Short mmCIF file of C-alpha atoms in Angstrom, two decimals:
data_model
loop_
_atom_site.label_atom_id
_atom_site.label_comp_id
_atom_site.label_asym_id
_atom_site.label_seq_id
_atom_site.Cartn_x
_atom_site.Cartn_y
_atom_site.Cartn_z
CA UNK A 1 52.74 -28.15 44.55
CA UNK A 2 53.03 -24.56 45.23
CA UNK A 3 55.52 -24.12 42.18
CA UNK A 4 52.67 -25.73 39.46
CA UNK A 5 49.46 -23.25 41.14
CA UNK A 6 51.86 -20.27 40.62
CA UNK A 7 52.71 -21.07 37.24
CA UNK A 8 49.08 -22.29 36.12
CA UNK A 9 47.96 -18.22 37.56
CA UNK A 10 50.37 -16.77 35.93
CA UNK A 11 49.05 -18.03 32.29
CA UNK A 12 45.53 -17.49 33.37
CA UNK A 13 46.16 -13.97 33.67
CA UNK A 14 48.19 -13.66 30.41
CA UNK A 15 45.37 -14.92 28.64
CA UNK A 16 42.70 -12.58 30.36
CA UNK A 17 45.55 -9.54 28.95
CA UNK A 18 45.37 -10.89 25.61
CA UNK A 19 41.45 -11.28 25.51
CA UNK A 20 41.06 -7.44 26.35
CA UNK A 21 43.41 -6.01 23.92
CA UNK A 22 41.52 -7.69 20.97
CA UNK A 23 38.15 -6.22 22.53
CA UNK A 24 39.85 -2.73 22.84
CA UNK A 25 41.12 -3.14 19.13
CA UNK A 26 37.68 -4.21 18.03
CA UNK A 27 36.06 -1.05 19.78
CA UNK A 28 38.90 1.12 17.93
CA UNK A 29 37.89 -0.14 14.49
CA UNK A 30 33.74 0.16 14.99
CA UNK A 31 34.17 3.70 16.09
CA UNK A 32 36.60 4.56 12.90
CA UNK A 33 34.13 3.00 10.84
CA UNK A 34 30.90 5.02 12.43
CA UNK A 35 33.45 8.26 11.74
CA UNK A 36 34.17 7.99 8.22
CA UNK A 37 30.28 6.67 7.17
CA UNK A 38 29.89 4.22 4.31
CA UNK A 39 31.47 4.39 1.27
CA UNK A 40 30.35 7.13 -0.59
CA UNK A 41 27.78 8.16 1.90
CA UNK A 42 29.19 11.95 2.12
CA UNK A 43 28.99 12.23 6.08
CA UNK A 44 27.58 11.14 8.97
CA UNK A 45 23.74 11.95 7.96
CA UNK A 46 24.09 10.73 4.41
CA UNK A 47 22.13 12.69 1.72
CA UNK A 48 18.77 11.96 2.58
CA UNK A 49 17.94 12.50 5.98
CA UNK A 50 19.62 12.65 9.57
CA UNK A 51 21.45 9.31 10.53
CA UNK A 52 22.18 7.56 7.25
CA UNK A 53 19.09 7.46 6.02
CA UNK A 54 18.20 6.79 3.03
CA UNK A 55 16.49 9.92 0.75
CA UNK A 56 12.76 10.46 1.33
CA UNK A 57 10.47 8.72 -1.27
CA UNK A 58 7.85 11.09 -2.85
CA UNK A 59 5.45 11.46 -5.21
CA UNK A 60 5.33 14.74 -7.91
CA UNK A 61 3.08 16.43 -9.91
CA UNK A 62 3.68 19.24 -12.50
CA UNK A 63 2.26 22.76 -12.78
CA UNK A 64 -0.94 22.80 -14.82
CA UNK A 65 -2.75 25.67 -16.38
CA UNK A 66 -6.49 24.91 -16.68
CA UNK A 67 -9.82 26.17 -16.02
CA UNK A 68 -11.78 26.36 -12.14
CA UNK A 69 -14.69 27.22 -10.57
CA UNK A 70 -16.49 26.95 -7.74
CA UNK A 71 -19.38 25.05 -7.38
CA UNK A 72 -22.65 24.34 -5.21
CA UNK A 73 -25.16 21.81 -5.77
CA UNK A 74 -28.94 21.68 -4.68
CA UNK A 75 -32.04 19.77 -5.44
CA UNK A 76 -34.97 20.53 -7.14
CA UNK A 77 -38.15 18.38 -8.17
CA UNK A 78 -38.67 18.25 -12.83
CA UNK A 79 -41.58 20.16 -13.97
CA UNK A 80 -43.36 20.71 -17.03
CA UNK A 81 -42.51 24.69 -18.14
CA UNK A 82 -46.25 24.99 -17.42
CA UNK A 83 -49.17 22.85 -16.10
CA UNK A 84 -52.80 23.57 -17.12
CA UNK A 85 -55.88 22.43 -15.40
CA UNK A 86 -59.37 21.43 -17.21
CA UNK A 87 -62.46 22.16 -15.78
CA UNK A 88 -66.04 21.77 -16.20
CA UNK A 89 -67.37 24.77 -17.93
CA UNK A 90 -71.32 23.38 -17.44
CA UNK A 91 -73.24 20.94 -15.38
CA UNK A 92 -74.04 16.95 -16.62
CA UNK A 93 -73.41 13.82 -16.75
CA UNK A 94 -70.29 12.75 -18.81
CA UNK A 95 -70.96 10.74 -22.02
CA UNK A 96 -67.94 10.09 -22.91
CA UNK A 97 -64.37 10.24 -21.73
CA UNK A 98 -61.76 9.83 -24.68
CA UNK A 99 -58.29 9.93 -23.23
CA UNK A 100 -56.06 8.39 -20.18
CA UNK A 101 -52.87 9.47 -17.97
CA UNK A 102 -49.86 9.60 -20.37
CA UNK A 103 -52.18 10.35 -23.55
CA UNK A 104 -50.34 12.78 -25.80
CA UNK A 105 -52.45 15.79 -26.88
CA UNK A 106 -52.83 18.55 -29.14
CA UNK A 107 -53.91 21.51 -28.94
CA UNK A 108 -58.23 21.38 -29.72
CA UNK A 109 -58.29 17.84 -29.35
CA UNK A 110 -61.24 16.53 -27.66
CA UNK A 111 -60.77 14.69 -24.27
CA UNK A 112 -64.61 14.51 -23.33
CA UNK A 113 -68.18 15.08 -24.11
CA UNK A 114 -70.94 16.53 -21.61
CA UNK A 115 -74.57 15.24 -22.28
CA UNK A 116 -76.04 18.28 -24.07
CA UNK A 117 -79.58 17.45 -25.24
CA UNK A 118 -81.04 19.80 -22.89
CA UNK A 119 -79.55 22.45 -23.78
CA UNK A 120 -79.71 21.38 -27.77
CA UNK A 121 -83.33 21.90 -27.02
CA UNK A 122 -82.84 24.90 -25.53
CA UNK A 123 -80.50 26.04 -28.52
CA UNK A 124 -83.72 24.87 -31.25
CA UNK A 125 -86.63 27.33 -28.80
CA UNK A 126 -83.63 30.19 -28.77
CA UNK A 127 -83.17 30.08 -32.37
CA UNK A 128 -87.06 30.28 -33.09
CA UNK A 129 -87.31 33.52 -30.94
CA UNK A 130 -84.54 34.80 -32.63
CA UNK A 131 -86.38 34.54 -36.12
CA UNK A 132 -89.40 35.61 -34.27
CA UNK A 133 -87.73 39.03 -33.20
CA UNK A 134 -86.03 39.02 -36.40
CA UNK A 135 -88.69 39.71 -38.54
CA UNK A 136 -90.58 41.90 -36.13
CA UNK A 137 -87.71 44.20 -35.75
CA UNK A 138 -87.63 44.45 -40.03
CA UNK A 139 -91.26 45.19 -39.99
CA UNK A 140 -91.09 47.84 -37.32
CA UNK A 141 -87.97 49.09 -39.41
CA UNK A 142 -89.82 49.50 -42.38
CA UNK A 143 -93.02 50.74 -40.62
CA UNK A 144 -90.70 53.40 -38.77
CA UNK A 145 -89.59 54.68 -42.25
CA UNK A 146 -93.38 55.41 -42.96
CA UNK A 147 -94.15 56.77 -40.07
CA UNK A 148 -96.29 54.48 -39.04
CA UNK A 149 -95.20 53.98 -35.07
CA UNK A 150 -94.10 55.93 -33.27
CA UNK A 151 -90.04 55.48 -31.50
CA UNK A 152 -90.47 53.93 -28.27
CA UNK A 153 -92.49 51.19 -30.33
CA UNK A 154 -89.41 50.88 -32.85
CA UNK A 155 -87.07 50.92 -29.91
CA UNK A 156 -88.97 47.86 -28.09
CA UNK A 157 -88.87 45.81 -31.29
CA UNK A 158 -84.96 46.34 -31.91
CA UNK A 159 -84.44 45.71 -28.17
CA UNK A 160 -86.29 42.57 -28.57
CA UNK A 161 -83.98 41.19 -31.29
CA UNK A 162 -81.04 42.13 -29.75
CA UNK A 163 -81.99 39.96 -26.45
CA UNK A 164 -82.96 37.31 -28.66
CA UNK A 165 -79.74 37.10 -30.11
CA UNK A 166 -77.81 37.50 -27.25
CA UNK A 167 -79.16 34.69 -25.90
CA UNK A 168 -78.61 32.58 -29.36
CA UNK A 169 -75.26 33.45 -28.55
CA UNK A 170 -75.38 32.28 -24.89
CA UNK A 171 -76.78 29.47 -25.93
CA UNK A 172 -74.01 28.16 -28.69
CA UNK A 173 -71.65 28.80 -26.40
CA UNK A 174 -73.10 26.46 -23.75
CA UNK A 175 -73.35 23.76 -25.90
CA UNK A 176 -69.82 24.50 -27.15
CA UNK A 177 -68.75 23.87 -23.77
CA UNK A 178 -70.40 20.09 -23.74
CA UNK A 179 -67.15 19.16 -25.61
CA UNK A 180 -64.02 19.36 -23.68
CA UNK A 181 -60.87 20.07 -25.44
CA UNK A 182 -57.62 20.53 -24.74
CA UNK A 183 -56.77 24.37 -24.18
CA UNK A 184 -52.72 23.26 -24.99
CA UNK A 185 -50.93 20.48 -26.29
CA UNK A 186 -49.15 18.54 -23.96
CA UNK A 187 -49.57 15.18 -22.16
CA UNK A 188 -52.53 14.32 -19.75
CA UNK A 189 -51.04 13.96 -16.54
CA UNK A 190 -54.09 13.82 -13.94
CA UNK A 191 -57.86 12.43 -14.97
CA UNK A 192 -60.08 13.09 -11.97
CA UNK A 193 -63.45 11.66 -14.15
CA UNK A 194 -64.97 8.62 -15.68
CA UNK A 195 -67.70 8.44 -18.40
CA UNK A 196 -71.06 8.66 -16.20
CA UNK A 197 -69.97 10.92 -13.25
CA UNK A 198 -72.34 13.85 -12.96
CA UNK A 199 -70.00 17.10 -13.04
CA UNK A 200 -70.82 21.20 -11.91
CA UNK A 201 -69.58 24.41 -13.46
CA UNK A 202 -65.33 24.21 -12.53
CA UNK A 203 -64.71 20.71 -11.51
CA UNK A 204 -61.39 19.82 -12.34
CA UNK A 205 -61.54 16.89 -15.28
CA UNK A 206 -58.09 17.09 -16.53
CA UNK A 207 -54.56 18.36 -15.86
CA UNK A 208 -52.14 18.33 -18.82
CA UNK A 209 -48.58 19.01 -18.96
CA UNK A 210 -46.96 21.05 -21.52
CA UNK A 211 -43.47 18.86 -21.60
CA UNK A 212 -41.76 20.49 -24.92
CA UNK A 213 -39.71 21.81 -22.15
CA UNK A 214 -38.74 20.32 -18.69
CA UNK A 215 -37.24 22.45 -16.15
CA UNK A 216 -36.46 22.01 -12.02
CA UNK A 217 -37.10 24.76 -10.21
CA UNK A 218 -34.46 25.04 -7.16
CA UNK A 219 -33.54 27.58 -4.10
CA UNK A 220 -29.85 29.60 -4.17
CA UNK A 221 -28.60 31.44 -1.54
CA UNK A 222 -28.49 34.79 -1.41
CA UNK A 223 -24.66 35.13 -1.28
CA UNK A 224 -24.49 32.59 -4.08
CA UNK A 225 -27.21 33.48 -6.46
CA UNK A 226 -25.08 37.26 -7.12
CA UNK A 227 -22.62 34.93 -9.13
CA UNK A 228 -25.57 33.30 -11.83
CA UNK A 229 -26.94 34.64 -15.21
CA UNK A 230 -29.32 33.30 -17.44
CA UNK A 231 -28.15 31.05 -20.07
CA UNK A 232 -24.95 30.09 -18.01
CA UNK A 233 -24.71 26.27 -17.99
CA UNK A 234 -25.37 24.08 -15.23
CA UNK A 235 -24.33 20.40 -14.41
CA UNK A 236 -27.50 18.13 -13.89
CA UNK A 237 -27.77 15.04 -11.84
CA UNK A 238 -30.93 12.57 -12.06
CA UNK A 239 -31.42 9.91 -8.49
CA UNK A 240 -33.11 7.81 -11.02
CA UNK A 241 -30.09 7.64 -13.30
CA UNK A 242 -27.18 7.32 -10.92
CA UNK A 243 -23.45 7.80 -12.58
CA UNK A 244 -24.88 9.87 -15.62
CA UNK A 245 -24.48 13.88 -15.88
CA UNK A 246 -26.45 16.03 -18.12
CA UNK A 247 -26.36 19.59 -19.13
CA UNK A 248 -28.63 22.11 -18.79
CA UNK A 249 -28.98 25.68 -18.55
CA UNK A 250 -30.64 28.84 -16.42
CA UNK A 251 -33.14 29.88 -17.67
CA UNK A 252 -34.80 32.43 -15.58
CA UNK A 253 -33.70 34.13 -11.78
CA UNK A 254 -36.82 35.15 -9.60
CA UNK A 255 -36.50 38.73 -8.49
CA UNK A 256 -36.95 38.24 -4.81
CA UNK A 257 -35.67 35.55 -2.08
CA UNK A 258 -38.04 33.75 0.08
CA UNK A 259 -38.27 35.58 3.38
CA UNK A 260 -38.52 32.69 5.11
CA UNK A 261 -35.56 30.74 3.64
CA UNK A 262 -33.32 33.37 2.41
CA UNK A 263 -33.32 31.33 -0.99
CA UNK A 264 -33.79 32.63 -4.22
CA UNK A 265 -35.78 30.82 -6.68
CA UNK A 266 -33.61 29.31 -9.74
CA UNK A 267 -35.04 27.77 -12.77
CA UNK A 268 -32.85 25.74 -14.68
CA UNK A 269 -33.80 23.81 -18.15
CA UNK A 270 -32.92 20.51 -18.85
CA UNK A 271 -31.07 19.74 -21.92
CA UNK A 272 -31.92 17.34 -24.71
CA UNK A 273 -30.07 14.19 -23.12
CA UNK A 274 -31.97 14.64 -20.00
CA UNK A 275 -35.36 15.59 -21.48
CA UNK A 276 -35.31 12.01 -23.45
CA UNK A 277 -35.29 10.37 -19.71
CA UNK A 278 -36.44 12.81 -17.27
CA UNK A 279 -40.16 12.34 -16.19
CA UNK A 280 -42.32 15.29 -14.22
CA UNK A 281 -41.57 14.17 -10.54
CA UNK A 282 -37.91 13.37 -10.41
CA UNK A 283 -35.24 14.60 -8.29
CA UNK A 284 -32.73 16.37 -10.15
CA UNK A 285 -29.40 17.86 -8.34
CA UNK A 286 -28.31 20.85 -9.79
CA UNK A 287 -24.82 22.03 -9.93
CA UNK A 288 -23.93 25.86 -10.48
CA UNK A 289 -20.27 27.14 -11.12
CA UNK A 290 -19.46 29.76 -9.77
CA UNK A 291 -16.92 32.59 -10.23
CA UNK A 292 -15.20 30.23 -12.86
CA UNK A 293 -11.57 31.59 -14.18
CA UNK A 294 -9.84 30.34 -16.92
CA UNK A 295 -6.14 29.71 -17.85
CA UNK A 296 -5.27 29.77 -14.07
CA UNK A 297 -2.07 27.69 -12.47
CA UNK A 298 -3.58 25.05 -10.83
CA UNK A 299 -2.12 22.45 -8.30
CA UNK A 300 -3.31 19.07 -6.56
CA UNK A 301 -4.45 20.24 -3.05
CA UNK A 302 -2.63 17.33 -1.44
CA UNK A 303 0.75 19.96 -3.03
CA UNK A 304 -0.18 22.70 -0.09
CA UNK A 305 1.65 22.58 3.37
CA UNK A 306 1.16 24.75 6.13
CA UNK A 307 3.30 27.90 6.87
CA UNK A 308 4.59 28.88 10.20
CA UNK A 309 2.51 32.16 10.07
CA UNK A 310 -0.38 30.22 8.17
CA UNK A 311 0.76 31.17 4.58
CA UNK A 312 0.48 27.83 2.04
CA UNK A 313 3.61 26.43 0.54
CA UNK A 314 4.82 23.72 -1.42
CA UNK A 315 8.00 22.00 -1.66
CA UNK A 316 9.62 22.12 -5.61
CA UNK A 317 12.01 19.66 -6.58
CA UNK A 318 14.79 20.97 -9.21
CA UNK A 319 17.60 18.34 -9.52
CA UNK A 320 16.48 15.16 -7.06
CA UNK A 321 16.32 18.35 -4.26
CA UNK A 322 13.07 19.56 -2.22
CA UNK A 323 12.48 23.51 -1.87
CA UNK A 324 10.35 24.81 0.50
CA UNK A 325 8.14 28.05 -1.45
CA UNK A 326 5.59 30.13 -0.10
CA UNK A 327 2.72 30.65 -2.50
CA UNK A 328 -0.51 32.78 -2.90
CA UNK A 329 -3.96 30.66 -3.38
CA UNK A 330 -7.35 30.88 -4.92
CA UNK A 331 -10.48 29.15 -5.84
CA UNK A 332 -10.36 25.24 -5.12
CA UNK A 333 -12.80 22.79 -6.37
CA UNK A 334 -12.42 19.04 -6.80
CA UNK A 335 -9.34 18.62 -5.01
CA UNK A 336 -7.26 21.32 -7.22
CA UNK A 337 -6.34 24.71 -5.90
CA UNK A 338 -5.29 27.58 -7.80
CA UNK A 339 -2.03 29.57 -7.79
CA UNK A 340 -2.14 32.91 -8.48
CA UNK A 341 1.66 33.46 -7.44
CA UNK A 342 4.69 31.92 -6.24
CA UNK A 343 4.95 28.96 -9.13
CA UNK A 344 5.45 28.85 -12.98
CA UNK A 345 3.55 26.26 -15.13
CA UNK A 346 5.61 23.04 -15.85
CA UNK A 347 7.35 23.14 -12.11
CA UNK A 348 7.17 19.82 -10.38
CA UNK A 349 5.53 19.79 -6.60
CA UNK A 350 5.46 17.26 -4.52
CA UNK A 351 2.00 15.50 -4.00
CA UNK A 352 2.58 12.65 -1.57
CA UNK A 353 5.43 11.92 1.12
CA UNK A 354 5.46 16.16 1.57
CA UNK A 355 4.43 15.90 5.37
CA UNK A 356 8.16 14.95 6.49
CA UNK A 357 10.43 16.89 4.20
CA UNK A 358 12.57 19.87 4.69
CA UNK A 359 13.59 22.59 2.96
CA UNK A 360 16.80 21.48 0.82
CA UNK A 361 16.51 18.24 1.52
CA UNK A 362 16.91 15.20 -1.48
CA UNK A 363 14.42 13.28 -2.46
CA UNK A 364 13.66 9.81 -4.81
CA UNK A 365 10.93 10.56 -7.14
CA UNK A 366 8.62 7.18 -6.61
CA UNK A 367 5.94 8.36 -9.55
CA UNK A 368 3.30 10.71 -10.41
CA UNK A 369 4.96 12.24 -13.52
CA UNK A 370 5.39 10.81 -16.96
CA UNK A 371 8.75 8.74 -17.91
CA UNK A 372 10.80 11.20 -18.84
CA UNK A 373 9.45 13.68 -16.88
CA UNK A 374 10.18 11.58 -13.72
CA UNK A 375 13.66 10.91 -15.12
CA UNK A 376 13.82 14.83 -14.85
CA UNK A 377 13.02 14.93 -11.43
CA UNK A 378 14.70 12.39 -10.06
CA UNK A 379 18.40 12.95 -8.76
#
C-alpha cells in the first residue's frame, strides 16, 4: 500500500511541473508579441496616437479668400419719408366727405367740402362794396385832376377801395378754404371726420402719407455709428415676412445722439423689393456692416485653438500629418474669422476632431474637402 501512494505522488507532481512550464512559455510569447507591436504598426504607440491607436479622425477645410465685415442689427418701426396732417382752415358743418383710409391721392384732389353758403353770401355783399368803392375812388380820381376836392377827400376815397378789396380778397379765400384738398399726394392714412360733424379753425380731418418712399428710422451707437455713410447698403429684415431679406440703403445720419440713450438716429430706405410689401407700421430689423474688408484669408472659426500664452492657432495638415501654427486674427462674423498672418490661401485646417490633436501627429481625413482635395489630404 505504501509503494502505490508513493508512486501515484510522484506523477501528481510531474504533472503540476509540466502544467507550469507551458504557462511560463505562454507568458514568454505574449510579452514578445506586446514588444515587437503588430505587423506593420512601426512601434509600440503606432502612428496615430499613444498605445496603438488608431490615427485621429478629422474633419478639414481649405484656406479661403473672401470678403468680411462686421455687423450689428437693430429695429426700427417703417415710415412714410414724410407724413402731413389736414386741418380745418374754417368753421362748419361738413357736407361732404369724399375719401377713406387707404384712398390714394394726388396732389389738389379734393377730400371734403365745408358748408359755405354763409360765407357765399358774404362773398356776393363784399363784392357789391367793392364796386361801390370802385367807382367812387374813379370819380374822386377824376375830380382830383380838376381840382375839385381837396387831398384828404381823395385819400379817404382810395382808402375806401383798397379796404373793400382787401376784404374781397379775404373773402375768396375763405370760401376757398370750404373745399379741402390734398396739400401732397400720397395715401390717406388717418380720417378723424364724417359728413355732418360740425368742425373749428385747425381740427385735424386728415393725415396722408407720402409713401413714394418708405424708410425706418433706427438708433446706432455712438461707437458704431463712426463706421456708416450715406448710401452704404444695409441688410433689411421684415417680422411680417419671416425668412426673406431685402436691401436697402442709408440715407441720411442725424448730427447729434440722444442724450438720453447715447444713440444716434439712422435713417435707412427701403429698397424696391421691400417697398412692394412693407406697410407704414412694421417692424423692420436693420443690419449695418461694418468695417467690411475685402480679399481677406478667411477661416471657419471652429479652425482656431487656444495658445498657451492666449495666441490662436490652428493645426495644418500637409501629407496625412497635423501641424500646430500660431496665427494672427481679425474681424469675425458668421462663424468665419479672418487671417491676416500665419496661413496661405489653399492650406487645409482642421475644422472638427482639432480639440485632441498634437502637434505632428497623423491624422485620417473623414470629409470636409472636395474628392480630390480630400485625397490630397489624406495620408
Amino acid at each position: 500500500m505504501r509503494m502505490g501512494t508513493r508512486s501515484a505522488s510522484r506523477r501528481i507532481a510531474a504533472g503540476l511541473s509540466l502544467l507550469g512550464l507551458a504557462a511560463l512559455a505562454a507568458g514568454c510569447g505574449d510579452d514578445a508579441g506586446a514588444a515587437n507591436g503588430p505587423a506593420g504598426s512601426g512601434g509600440p504607440g503606432g502612428p496615430g496616437g499613444p498605445g496603438g491607436m488608431p490615427a485621429p479622425a478629422v474633419e478639414v477645410r481649405p484656406v479661403e479668400s473672401g470678403s468680411i465685415s462686421r455687423s450689428v442689427s437693430v429695429s426700427g418701426v417703417v415710415e412714410p419719408i414724410r407724413t402731413v396732417g389736414v386741418n380745418s382752415q374754417i368753421s362748419g358743418a361738413l357736407t361732404a366727405v369724399v375719401v377713406e383710409e387707404g384712398d390714394p391721392v394726388r396732389t389738389g384732389a379734393v377730400l371734403a367740402r365745408v358748408d359755405d353758403r354763409e360765407l357765399r353770401a358774404q362773398l356776393a355783399a363784399a363784392e357789391a362794396a367793392h364796386q361801390v368803392a370802385e367807382a367812387a375812388y374813379q370819380r374822386a380820381e377824376q375830380l382830383r385832376e380838376r381840382r375839385v376836392i381837396t387831398l384828404p377827400e381823395f385819400e379817404r376815397e382810395r382808402t375806401a377801395y383798397a379796404s373793400a378789396a382787401a376784404q374781397l380778397d379775404q373773402l375768396r379765400a375763405r370760401v376757398g378754404y370750404a373745399t379741402v384738398n390734398a396739400p401732397i399726394a400720397g395715401v390717406v392714412t388717418e380720417k378723424h371726420v364724417e359728413t355732418g360733424d360740425v368742425v373749428a379753425p385747425n381740427t385735424r380731418l386728415f393725415s396722408l402719407a407720402d409713401i413714394s418712399t418708405m424708410v425706418a428710422r433706427v438708433g446706432v451707437s455712438e461707437l458704431d455709428v463712426v463706421e456708416l455713410a450715406p448710401g452704404a447698403p444695409v441688410y433689411i429684415q421684415l417680422d411680417a415676412f419671416p425668412g426673406q431679406t431685402f436691401r436697402g440703403r442709408i440715407r441720411r445720419i442725424f448730427p447729434a445722439a440722444d442724450p438720453q440713450t447715447r444713440l444716434v438716429p439712422v435713417e435707412v430706405q427701403l429698397g424696391p423689393d421691400a417697398m412692394n410689401v412693407a406697410r407704414p407700421g412694421f417692424l423692420a430689423r436693420v443690419t449695418f456692416a461694418l468695417g467690411a474688408r475685402d480679399d481677406v484669408l478667411l477661416v471657419p472659426a471652429s479652425a482656431l485653438v487656444g495658445g498657451g500664452a492666449g495666441n490662436p492657432a490652428v493645426f495644418v495638415v500637409e501629407d496625412g500629418t497635423a501641424t500646430r501654427r500660431t496665427v494672427e486674427t481679425g474681424l469675425t462674423s458668421e462663424g468665419r474669422v479672418e487671417v491676416t498672418s500665419g496661413l496661405s490661401e489653399g492650406e487645409v485646417v482642421v475644422v472638427a476632431g482639432n480639440n485632441t490633436l498634437r502637434d505632428g501627429m497623423q491624422v485620417r481625413v473623414m470629409g470636409g474637402l472636395e474628392p480630390a482635395a480630400a485625397q490630397e489630404a489624406t495620408p
